Amino acid sequence: MLQTGEAPEAASERLGLLQLSDEALLEALVERVVAAHPAQVAHYLAGKSTVLGWLVGQVMAASAGRANPQKAREVLLTHLERLRSTS
């Protein structure tokens, strides 16, 4: 940064050091994880709440560890509750 004059935030983004907190991006990751793991989603919807942590882990893996875990959990829960209400 000192040599290039690059702003710290720009350097952090370029290096992939910033957490993903954008709801639209997280929703896309959640949709991908839910589509890829229908059995685990069905277990959660059937009342096995321990699967939630595993699903959050899958969202984290899909984001290469860059997703904000709390925000990812919130978006995932919202998505799962939407699925529950439509089924």
PDB file of C-alpha atoms in Angstrom:
ATOM      1  CA  MET A   1       0.000   0.000   0.000  1.00  0.00           C
ATOM      2  CA  LEU A   2       2.786   2.399   0.824  1.00  0.00           C
ATOM      3  CA  GLN A   3       4.581   1.624  -2.415  1.00  0.00           C
ATOM      4  CA  THR A   4       1.499   1.698  -4.647  1.00  0.00           C
ATOM      5  CA  GLY A   5      -0.529   4.388  -2.891  1.00  0.00           C
ATOM      6  CA  GLU A   6      -3.509   2.038  -2.909  1.00  0.00           C
ATOM      7  CA  ALA A   7      -6.179   2.686  -0.289  1.00  0.00           C
ATOM      8  CA  PRO A   8      -6.360   0.062   2.487  1.00  0.00           C
ATOM      9  CA  GLU A   9      -9.950  -0.880   1.643  1.00  0.00           C
ATOM     10  CA  ALA A  10      -9.123  -1.299  -2.048  1.00  0.00           C
ATOM     11  CA  ALA A  11      -6.125  -3.476  -1.196  1.00  0.00           C
ATOM     12  CA  SER A  12      -8.213  -5.586   1.180  1.00  0.00           C
ATOM     13  CA  GLU A  13     -10.859  -6.110  -1.484  1.00  0.00           C
ATOM     14  CA  ARG A  14      -8.285  -6.943  -4.150  1.00  0.00           C
ATOM     15  CA  LEU A  15      -6.705  -9.521  -1.844  1.00  0.00           C
ATOM     16  CA  GLY A  16     -10.068 -11.049  -0.929  1.00  0.00           C
ATOM     17  CA  LEU A  17      -9.803 -10.139   2.741  1.00  0.00           C
ATOM     18  CA  LEU A  18     -13.200  -8.479   3.160  1.00  0.00           C
ATOM     19  CA  GLN A  19     -16.191 -10.397   4.495  1.00  0.00           C
ATOM     20  CA  LEU A  20     -19.208 -10.855   2.267  1.00  0.00           C
ATOM     21  CA  SER A  21     -22.215  -9.242   3.922  1.00  0.00           C
ATOM     22  CA  ASP A  22     -24.253  -8.281   0.861  1.00  0.00           C
ATOM     23  CA  GLU A  23     -27.658  -9.950   1.211  1.00  0.00           C
ATOM     24  CA  ALA A  24     -28.089 -10.527  -2.525  1.00  0.00           C
ATOM     25  CA  LEU A  25     -24.751 -12.336  -2.767  1.00  0.00           C
ATOM     26  CA  LEU A  26     -25.473 -14.358   0.362  1.00  0.00           C
ATOM     27  CA  GLU A  27     -28.944 -15.252  -0.928  1.00  0.00           C
ATOM     28  CA  ALA A  28     -27.374 -16.572  -4.140  1.00  0.00           C
ATOM     29  CA  LEU A  29     -24.959 -18.711  -2.114  1.00  0.00           C
ATOM     30  CA  VAL A  30     -27.798 -19.960   0.102  1.00  0.00           C
ATOM     31  CA  GLU A  31     -29.894 -20.888  -2.930  1.00  0.00           C
ATOM     32  CA  ARG A  32     -26.964 -22.832  -4.375  1.00  0.00           C
ATOM     33  CA  VAL A  33     -26.374 -24.698  -1.092  1.00  0.00           C
ATOM     34  CA  VAL A  34     -30.084 -25.466  -0.614  1.00  0.00           C
ATOM     35  CA  ALA A  35     -30.346 -26.796  -4.179  1.00  0.00           C
ATOM     36  CA  ALA A  36     -27.228 -28.935  -3.753  1.00  0.00           C
ATOM     37  CA  HIS A  37     -28.309 -30.509  -0.438  1.00  0.00           C
ATOM     38  CA  PRO A  38     -32.044 -31.301  -0.561  1.00  0.00           C
ATOM     39  CA  ALA A  39     -31.795 -34.169   1.942  1.00  0.00           C
ATOM     40  CA  GLN A  40     -30.242 -31.966   4.632  1.00  0.00           C
ATOM     41  CA  VAL A  41     -32.790 -29.224   3.944  1.00  0.00           C
ATOM     42  CA  ALA A  42     -35.583 -31.789   4.324  1.00  0.00           C
ATOM     43  CA  HIS A  43     -34.099 -32.908   7.667  1.00  0.00           C
ATOM     44  CA  TYR A  44     -34.062 -29.294   8.873  1.00  0.00           C
ATOM     45  CA  LEU A  45     -37.625 -28.671   7.717  1.00  0.00           C
ATOM     46  CA  ALA A  46     -38.677 -31.880   9.498  1.00  0.00           C
ATOM     47  CA  GLY A  47     -37.394 -30.429  12.774  1.00  0.00           C
ATOM     48  CA  LYS A  48     -33.766 -31.552  12.956  1.00  0.00           C
ATOM     49  CA  SER A  49     -32.352 -28.136  13.826  1.00  0.00           C
ATOM     50  CA  THR A  50     -28.794 -29.428  14.296  1.00  0.00           C
ATOM     51  CA  VAL A  51     -28.478 -29.542  10.495  1.00  0.00           C
ATOM     52  CA  LEU A  52     -28.536 -25.736  10.445  1.00  0.00           C
ATOM     53  CA  GLY A  53     -24.903 -25.492  11.542  1.00  0.00           C
ATOM     54  CA  TRP A  54     -23.874 -27.874   8.790  1.00  0.00           C
ATOM     55  CA  LEU A  55     -25.785 -25.839   6.200  1.00  0.00           C
ATOM     56  CA  VAL A  56     -24.147 -22.620   7.433  1.00  0.00           C
ATOM     57  CA  GLY A  57     -20.813 -24.397   7.027  1.00  0.00           C
ATOM     58  CA  GLN A  58     -21.702 -25.206   3.431  1.00  0.00           C
ATOM     59  CA  VAL A  59     -22.493 -21.541   2.769  1.00  0.00           C
ATOM     60  CA  MET A  60     -19.142 -20.613   4.303  1.00  0.00           C
ATOM     61  CA  ALA A  61     -17.393 -23.183   2.106  1.00  0.00           C
ATOM     62  CA  ALA A  62     -19.216 -21.911  -0.994  1.00  0.00           C
ATOM     63  CA  SER A  63     -17.924 -18.420  -0.221  1.00  0.00           C
ATOM     64  CA  ALA A  64     -14.378 -19.689   0.388  1.00  0.00           C
ATOM     65  CA  GLY A  65     -14.735 -18.581   4.010  1.00  0.00           C
ATOM     66  CA  ARG A  66     -15.478 -14.972   3.107  1.00  0.00           C
ATOM     67  CA  ALA A  67     -19.154 -14.822   4.121  1.00  0.00           C
ATOM     68  CA  ASN A  68     -20.026 -13.082   7.367  1.00  0.00           C
ATOM     69  CA  PRO A  69     -21.157 -16.133   9.396  1.00  0.00           C
ATOM     70  CA  GLN A  70     -23.876 -14.314  11.337  1.00  0.00           C
ATOM     71  CA  LYS A  71     -25.309 -12.723   8.212  1.00  0.00           C
ATOM     72  CA  ALA A  72     -25.077 -16.023   6.319  1.00  0.00           C
ATOM     73  CA  ARG A  73     -27.014 -17.733   9.125  1.00  0.00           C
ATOM     74  CA  GLU A  74     -29.704 -15.020   9.050  1.00  0.00           C
ATOM     75  CA  VAL A  75     -30.138 -15.262   5.280  1.00  0.00           C
ATOM     76  CA  LEU A  76     -30.193 -19.064   5.450  1.00  0.00           C
ATOM     77  CA  LEU A  77     -32.822 -19.069   8.212  1.00  0.00           C
ATOM     78  CA  THR A  78     -34.996 -16.633   6.274  1.00  0.00           C
ATOM     79  CA  HIS A  79     -34.714 -18.794   3.170  1.00  0.00           C
ATOM     80  CA  LEU A  80     -35.521 -21.995   5.080  1.00  0.00           C
ATOM     81  CA  GLU A  81     -38.535 -20.410   6.772  1.00  0.00           C
ATOM     82  CA  ARG A  82     -39.773 -19.277   3.359  1.00  0.00           C
ATOM     83  CA  LEU A  83     -39.462 -22.883   2.164  1.00  0.00           C
ATOM     84  CA  ARG A  84     -41.280 -24.130   5.258  1.00  0.00           C
ATOM     85  CA  SER A  85     -44.197 -21.754   4.702  1.00  0.00           C
ATOM     86  CA  THR A  86     -44.607 -22.738   1.041  1.00  0.00           C
ATOM     87  CA  SER A  87     -44.548 -26.495   1.602  1.00  0.00           C
TER      88      SER A  87
END
